Each structure stands twice: as structure tokens, then as C-alpha cells.
Short mmCIF file of C-alpha atoms and ligand atoms in Angstrom, two decimals:
data_model
loop_
_atom_site.label_atom_id
_atom_site.label_comp_id
_atom_site.label_asym_id
_atom_site.label_seq_id
_atom_site.Cartn_x
_atom_site.Cartn_y
_atom_site.Cartn_z
CA LEU A 18 2.07 -6.97 32.06
CA ARG A 19 5.73 -6.28 31.99
CA MET A 20 7.75 -9.25 32.01
CA ILE A 21 10.34 -11.15 30.77
CA LEU A 22 11.04 -15.42 30.11
CA ILE A 23 14.48 -16.50 30.31
CA GLY A 24 15.29 -19.98 29.30
CA PRO A 25 17.42 -22.15 27.06
CA PRO A 26 17.04 -23.17 23.57
CA GLY A 27 13.60 -25.42 23.36
CA ALA A 28 12.51 -24.49 26.85
CA GLY A 29 9.16 -23.14 25.80
CA LYS A 30 9.33 -19.15 25.66
CA GLY A 31 7.87 -19.19 22.25
CA THR A 32 4.72 -21.45 22.94
CA GLN A 33 3.88 -20.00 26.14
CA ALA A 34 4.28 -16.24 25.28
CA PRO A 35 1.33 -16.17 22.85
CA LYS A 36 -1.03 -17.54 25.49
CA ILE A 37 0.29 -15.09 27.89
CA LYS A 38 0.07 -12.14 25.27
CA GLU A 39 -3.58 -13.32 24.66
CA ARG A 40 -4.32 -13.40 28.28
CA PHE A 41 -2.96 -10.18 29.22
CA SER A 42 -3.46 -8.11 26.04
CA CYS A 43 0.14 -6.91 25.57
CA CYS A 44 2.96 -7.43 23.05
CA HIS A 45 5.22 -10.44 22.54
CA LEU A 46 8.57 -9.13 21.39
CA ALA A 47 10.94 -12.10 20.57
CA THR A 48 14.49 -10.83 19.42
CA GLY A 49 14.98 -14.20 17.71
CA ASP A 50 11.76 -13.67 15.88
CA MET A 51 12.63 -10.15 14.63
CA LEU A 52 16.01 -10.91 13.39
CA ARG A 53 14.72 -13.90 11.69
CA SER A 54 12.58 -11.31 10.00
CA GLN A 55 15.65 -9.11 8.96
CA VAL A 56 17.25 -12.42 7.63
CA ALA A 57 14.31 -13.38 5.48
CA LYS A 58 14.08 -9.73 4.11
CA LYS A 59 17.86 -10.16 3.52
CA THR A 60 18.71 -6.84 5.06
CA PRO A 61 22.44 -5.81 5.80
CA LEU A 62 21.57 -6.50 9.45
CA GLY A 63 19.83 -9.87 8.24
CA ARG A 64 22.63 -10.98 6.37
CA GLU A 65 25.58 -10.14 9.44
CA ALA A 66 23.03 -12.05 11.68
CA LYS A 67 22.28 -14.81 9.73
CA LYS A 68 25.93 -15.98 10.26
CA ILE A 69 26.06 -15.67 13.55
CA MET A 70 22.79 -17.29 14.58
CA ASP A 71 23.30 -20.33 12.31
CA GLN A 72 26.59 -20.71 14.29
CA GLY A 73 24.71 -20.45 17.37
CA GLY A 74 26.41 -17.43 18.90
CA LEU A 75 24.97 -13.86 20.04
CA VAL A 76 24.33 -11.14 18.19
CA SER A 77 25.71 -7.84 19.56
CA ASP A 78 23.85 -6.19 22.42
CA ASP A 79 23.68 -3.03 20.66
CA ILE A 80 21.66 -4.20 17.83
CA VAL A 81 19.17 -6.35 20.13
CA ILE A 82 18.90 -3.44 22.70
CA GLY A 83 18.12 -0.80 19.62
CA MET A 84 15.25 -3.31 18.31
CA ILE A 85 13.47 -3.73 21.54
CA LYS A 86 13.69 0.15 22.44
CA GLU A 87 12.07 0.74 18.91
CA GLU A 88 9.62 -1.76 19.61
CA LEU A 89 8.72 -0.61 23.27
CA GLU A 90 8.59 3.17 21.84
CA ASN A 91 6.34 2.67 18.49
CA ASN A 92 4.35 -0.88 18.69
CA LYS A 93 0.72 0.28 19.81
CA GLU A 94 0.39 -3.47 21.21
CA CYS A 95 3.20 -2.43 23.76
CA GLN A 96 0.84 0.17 25.45
CA GLY A 97 -0.75 -2.82 27.33
CA GLY A 98 2.80 -3.81 28.61
CA PHE A 99 5.20 -6.46 27.03
CA ILE A 100 6.26 -9.97 27.23
CA LEU A 101 10.10 -10.19 26.20
CA ASP A 102 11.06 -13.58 24.86
CA GLY A 103 14.58 -14.18 24.30
CA PHE A 104 15.65 -10.71 25.80
CA PRO A 105 17.80 -9.82 27.88
CA ARG A 106 20.06 -12.66 27.51
CA THR A 107 23.67 -10.81 28.66
CA VAL A 108 23.82 -8.84 31.62
CA PRO A 109 24.77 -5.74 29.30
CA GLN A 110 21.36 -6.09 27.76
CA ALA A 111 19.30 -6.34 30.91
CA GLU A 112 21.23 -3.19 32.59
CA GLY A 113 19.84 -1.53 29.04
CA LEU A 114 16.40 -2.69 29.62
CA ASP A 115 16.69 -1.17 32.98
CA ALA A 116 17.93 1.99 31.37
CA MET A 117 15.29 1.83 28.92
CA LEU A 118 12.26 1.50 31.65
CA LYS A 119 13.63 4.03 33.80
CA GLU A 120 13.32 6.52 31.26
CA ARG A 121 9.76 5.61 31.02
CA GLY A 122 8.83 5.66 34.27
CA GLN A 123 8.39 1.82 34.40
CA THR A 124 9.98 -1.13 36.23
CA LEU A 125 9.72 -4.82 35.29
CA GLN A 126 6.95 -7.05 37.58
CA HIS A 127 8.15 -10.84 36.55
CA ALA A 128 11.11 -12.35 35.48
CA VAL A 129 10.07 -15.96 34.77
CA GLU A 130 12.97 -18.77 34.37
CA LEU A 131 11.95 -21.90 32.29
CA GLN A 132 13.98 -24.38 33.65
CA ILE A 133 14.75 -27.75 32.36
CA ASP A 134 17.97 -30.29 31.81
CA ASP A 135 19.66 -29.95 28.48
CA SER A 136 19.28 -33.44 27.98
CA LEU A 137 15.41 -32.92 27.07
CA LEU A 138 16.03 -30.38 24.81
CA VAL A 139 17.76 -31.99 21.52
CA ALA A 140 14.51 -33.99 20.91
CA ARG A 141 12.34 -30.63 21.22
CA ILE A 142 14.52 -28.74 18.91
CA THR A 143 15.19 -30.95 16.28
CA GLY A 144 11.44 -31.85 16.03
CA ARG A 145 9.97 -28.04 15.74
CA LEU A 146 8.61 -26.56 12.69
CA ILE A 147 7.71 -22.83 12.52
CA HIS A 148 5.28 -20.62 10.70
CA PRO A 149 8.16 -17.82 9.68
CA ALA A 150 5.23 -15.16 9.31
CA SER A 151 3.77 -15.28 12.48
CA GLY A 152 6.66 -17.02 14.65
CA ARG A 153 4.21 -19.96 15.53
CA SER A 154 5.82 -22.97 16.46
CA TYR A 155 4.77 -26.66 16.28
CA HIS A 156 6.62 -29.93 16.75
CA THR A 157 6.47 -33.19 15.03
CA THR A 158 5.86 -35.33 17.88
CA PHE A 159 4.67 -32.90 20.89
CA ASN A 160 2.59 -31.05 18.96
CA PRO A 161 1.78 -31.64 15.40
CA PRO A 162 -0.13 -29.35 13.06
CA LYS A 163 -3.59 -30.27 12.05
CA GLU A 164 -2.50 -30.87 8.50
CA ALA A 165 1.29 -32.10 7.81
CA MET A 166 3.83 -29.37 7.21
CA LYS A 167 1.10 -26.38 7.11
CA ASP A 168 0.19 -23.86 9.68
CA ASP A 169 -3.29 -24.35 11.23
CA VAL A 170 -4.30 -20.34 10.87
CA THR A 171 -3.10 -19.67 7.44
CA GLY A 172 -2.45 -23.10 5.89
CA GLU A 173 1.05 -21.71 4.80
CA PRO A 174 4.09 -24.16 4.55
CA LEU A 175 5.97 -24.97 7.74
CA ILE A 176 9.65 -24.85 8.15
CA GLN A 177 12.62 -25.88 10.01
CA ARG A 178 14.82 -23.27 11.41
CA SER A 179 18.48 -23.23 9.86
CA ASP A 180 19.56 -23.27 13.76
CA ASP A 181 17.84 -26.19 14.62
CA ASN A 182 20.30 -28.92 14.18
CA ALA A 183 22.27 -31.00 16.61
CA ASP A 184 25.82 -28.93 16.02
CA ALA A 185 24.23 -25.38 16.51
CA LEU A 186 21.82 -26.40 19.24
CA LYS A 187 25.36 -27.40 21.25
CA LYS A 188 26.71 -23.90 20.55
CA ARG A 189 23.38 -22.25 21.51
CA LEU A 190 23.28 -23.94 25.04
CA GLY A 191 26.87 -23.13 25.43
CA ALA A 192 26.05 -19.52 25.12
CA TYR A 193 22.92 -19.70 27.40
CA HIS A 194 25.15 -21.14 30.30
CA LYS A 195 28.13 -18.75 30.00
CA GLN A 196 26.31 -15.66 28.80
CA THR A 197 22.76 -16.20 29.84
CA ALA A 198 23.17 -18.01 33.31
CA PRO A 199 24.42 -14.62 35.08
CA VAL A 200 21.03 -12.71 33.59
CA VAL A 201 19.23 -15.08 35.82
CA GLY A 202 21.35 -14.18 38.97
CA TYR A 203 20.66 -10.59 38.07
CA TYR A 204 17.05 -10.67 38.65
CA GLN A 205 17.38 -13.28 41.53
CA ASN A 206 18.88 -10.20 43.20
CA SER A 207 16.41 -8.04 41.87
CA GLY A 208 13.63 -9.81 43.62
CA ILE A 209 10.99 -10.40 40.63
CA TRP A 210 12.63 -13.81 39.69
CA LYS A 211 10.50 -17.58 39.74
CA GLY A 212 11.67 -20.24 38.43
CA LEU A 213 9.04 -22.86 36.53
CA ASP A 214 9.58 -26.35 35.56
CA ALA A 215 9.30 -26.43 31.90
CA SER A 216 9.96 -30.02 31.49
CA GLN A 217 6.01 -31.02 32.09
CA GLN A 218 3.30 -30.82 29.41
CA PRO A 219 2.70 -27.44 27.82
CA GLY A 220 -0.81 -27.39 29.29
CA GLU A 221 1.10 -27.57 33.16
CA VAL A 222 3.66 -25.12 32.49
CA TRP A 223 0.85 -22.78 31.33
CA LYS A 224 -1.17 -23.47 34.56
CA ASN A 225 1.92 -22.65 36.87
CA MET A 226 2.87 -19.67 34.63
CA LEU A 227 -0.42 -18.43 35.28
CA ASP A 228 -0.09 -18.88 39.04
CA ILE A 229 2.95 -16.83 39.09
CA LEU A 230 1.44 -14.01 36.94
CA GLU A 231 -1.54 -13.83 39.12
CA GLY A 232 0.31 -13.80 42.10
CA LYS A 233 -0.65 -17.11 43.66
CA LYS A 234 2.73 -18.67 43.55
P1 LIG B 316 15.80 -17.47 19.71
O1 LIG B 316 14.85 -17.31 18.56
O2 LIG B 316 15.42 -16.44 20.83
O3 LIG B 316 15.90 -19.15 20.09
P2 LIG B 316 16.38 -19.82 21.40
O4 LIG B 316 16.36 -18.71 22.79
O5 LIG B 316 17.42 -20.64 21.12
O6 LIG B 316 14.91 -20.32 21.80
P3 LIG B 316 14.21 -21.33 21.11
O7 LIG B 316 13.21 -20.31 19.92
O8 LIG B 316 14.89 -22.12 20.15
O9 LIG B 316 13.41 -21.99 22.33
P4 LIG B 316 11.80 -21.66 22.53
O10 LIG B 316 12.09 -21.63 24.24
O11 LIG B 316 11.29 -20.52 22.30
O12 LIG B 316 11.05 -22.86 22.47
P5 LIG B 316 9.57 -23.43 21.61
O13 LIG B 316 8.45 -22.83 22.79
O14 LIG B 316 9.63 -22.72 20.17
O15 LIG B 316 17.46 -16.74 19.24
C1 LIG B 316 17.91 -17.42 18.23
C2 LIG B 316 19.32 -16.80 18.03
O16 LIG B 316 18.87 -15.53 17.66
C3 LIG B 316 20.00 -16.92 18.80
O17 LIG B 316 21.14 -18.06 19.17
C4 LIG B 316 21.22 -15.45 18.73
O18 LIG B 316 21.92 -16.03 17.62
C5 LIG B 316 19.81 -14.74 18.17
N1 LIG B 316 19.48 -13.73 19.37
C6 LIG B 316 17.95 -13.93 19.73
N2 LIG B 316 17.94 -13.00 20.68
C7 LIG B 316 19.19 -12.39 21.03
C8 LIG B 316 19.64 -11.41 22.03
N3 LIG B 316 18.74 -10.81 22.98
N4 LIG B 316 20.96 -11.09 22.07
C9 LIG B 316 21.71 -11.98 21.00
N5 LIG B 316 21.25 -12.61 20.07
C10 LIG B 316 19.99 -12.91 20.25
O19 LIG B 316 9.60 -24.87 21.82
C11 LIG B 316 10.77 -25.42 21.20
C12 LIG B 316 10.05 -26.98 20.52
O20 LIG B 316 9.54 -27.78 21.52
C13 LIG B 316 8.71 -26.79 19.94
O21 LIG B 316 8.84 -27.33 18.91
C14 LIG B 316 7.64 -26.71 20.63
O22 LIG B 316 6.46 -27.31 20.11
C15 LIG B 316 8.02 -27.34 21.53
N6 LIG B 316 7.51 -27.79 22.94
C16 LIG B 316 7.58 -26.51 23.87
N7 LIG B 316 6.91 -26.63 25.00
C17 LIG B 316 6.77 -28.06 25.05
C18 LIG B 316 6.49 -28.64 26.42
N8 LIG B 316 6.17 -28.39 27.51
N9 LIG B 316 6.78 -30.20 25.99
C19 LIG B 316 7.18 -30.66 24.64
N10 LIG B 316 7.29 -30.03 23.82
C20 LIG B 316 7.53 -28.64 23.86
ZN1 LIG B 317 11.73 -19.19 20.63
#
């Protein structure tokens, strides 16, 4: 499977991607997770990226394109295909991805857009809890962990992302509508785009996702 997931902050990309990974045995590459791991390690890139991420802006195209290229080349899990989550989110990134795939003699099979109204996203974002090491996410109300503030799998503490506040969300939504909306147009023109109603319950979203990926929709 070779696909990308497009959608605004809180649409459910990081919730659906691990299910797709499990079903189709491919890798899940989330540029946001990769950047947060650099931030946690306090690398020079991480220090630079943290400022931009906390303000809800976008990190430079060259950096994220380089990160994806490196993973596609070296991550063994990607031999079974890939789900890109949060990439590409600018047209130059989409062009960069096309060039990368062309070099490998591959094409994308699906570009799925998770569609949801901005008004529903504040509650999702402000209630989100994450397990930093794995990127697993929970929600205080919509998807609570079995034990309060602890990861279901490892029992390690859950935290809130530093960009998960109403202020940064406003800016992330602004960046989405301005810089990522044209990416939707890019894939609509390429014929592999499908839209999916992401305001439904996670299980419903998953059912519709499978229908798309198995060619039933
Ligand atoms: P990134 O980590 O990609 O954040 P984002 O795009 O803002 O998306 P989120 O992770 O917030 O949302 P999601 O769709 O994954 O939602 P989730 O499934 O967790 O990027 C962060 C930053 O990094 C960017 O702002 C930028 O600075 C930088 N960056 C990253 N990629 C970049 C790139 N390519 N170029 C440049 N800069 C880049 O769900 C959210 C919550 O809702 C959870 O609590 C979940 O439990 C809950 N939920 C999920 N689905 C449902 C449902 N159906 N019903 C009810 N609740 C639900
Ligand atoms: Zn995410």
C-alpha cells in the first residue's frame, strides 16, 4: 500500500494510520512525530523546529522532504509500502514526493482527505493526550486510556502536546487552509483523491477508510 492521509489538525490522521499500518503491513511515517522526536532529543534541528511548531507554523520543505526520503530508503517496514501522515502539506512537498517515487519506479495509490468542520477540532485537540515514544494518542473524553494519564501498552505517562492549545490551533488551521488546501487540489487533479467524512465515530471512519483502500468506494 502506498498512500497519504491529508486533513486538518485533529482530523484523525494519527488515530487511523496505526490501524492501516497493522492491516496492510506497511510503515507509518508522520512528519510531526519525527519532528517531535528531534525536539525531545534537543538536536539542533529539534530546537529550531520547536519554535515553529509551538507557533503553529510549518517547518521548511527541504527538512521534511529529507526526513521522508531517508525513511523510505532505510526503514525496512517501508518495503511493504507506506502511509504518510501530515506529509505532503505544501505543493512543493507533493512535487518532492512525486520525484522521490519516480526515482523508485513507484506511484501513489491513494490520497485520502479526512474532511471535518473546523468547529469540531478544538474539543479534539484540547482533550488529546499522547504517548511520546510511540506517538499513540488518546482523548480525555472520546478515547480515554484504561488508566488515567497512562499509556495502555507500556503504562508510561501520557502528556499533552505543547502545540495543543486554542491559540496554536488557530494558527495551525490557518496554515492548513492556506498551504495544505492546494495539496488537496493537486491530488484531485491526479485522480487518486478520495474524501472521507471524519466527523463520525472513529469506528465508522475506519470502516469507510477500509472501503476506500479495498476499492469498494
Ligand atoms: P502534526 O503532528 O502532523 O499535527 P497536525 O497536522 O496538526 O495534526 P494532529 O496530529 O494534530 O491531528 P491528527 O489528525 O493526527 O489527529 P489525531 O488522530 O491525533 O504536525 C505538528 C507540527 O509539525 C505542524 O504544525 C508543523 O509545525 C510541523 N510539521 C509536521 N509535518 C510537517 C510538514 N509536512 N511540513 C512542515 N511542517 C510540518 O486526533 C486528535 C484527537 O481527537 C485525539 O485525542 C483523538 O483521540 C481524537 N479523535 C480522533 N478521531 C476521532 C473521532 N473520529 N471522533 C472523536 N475523537 C477523535
Ligand atoms: Zn497527528
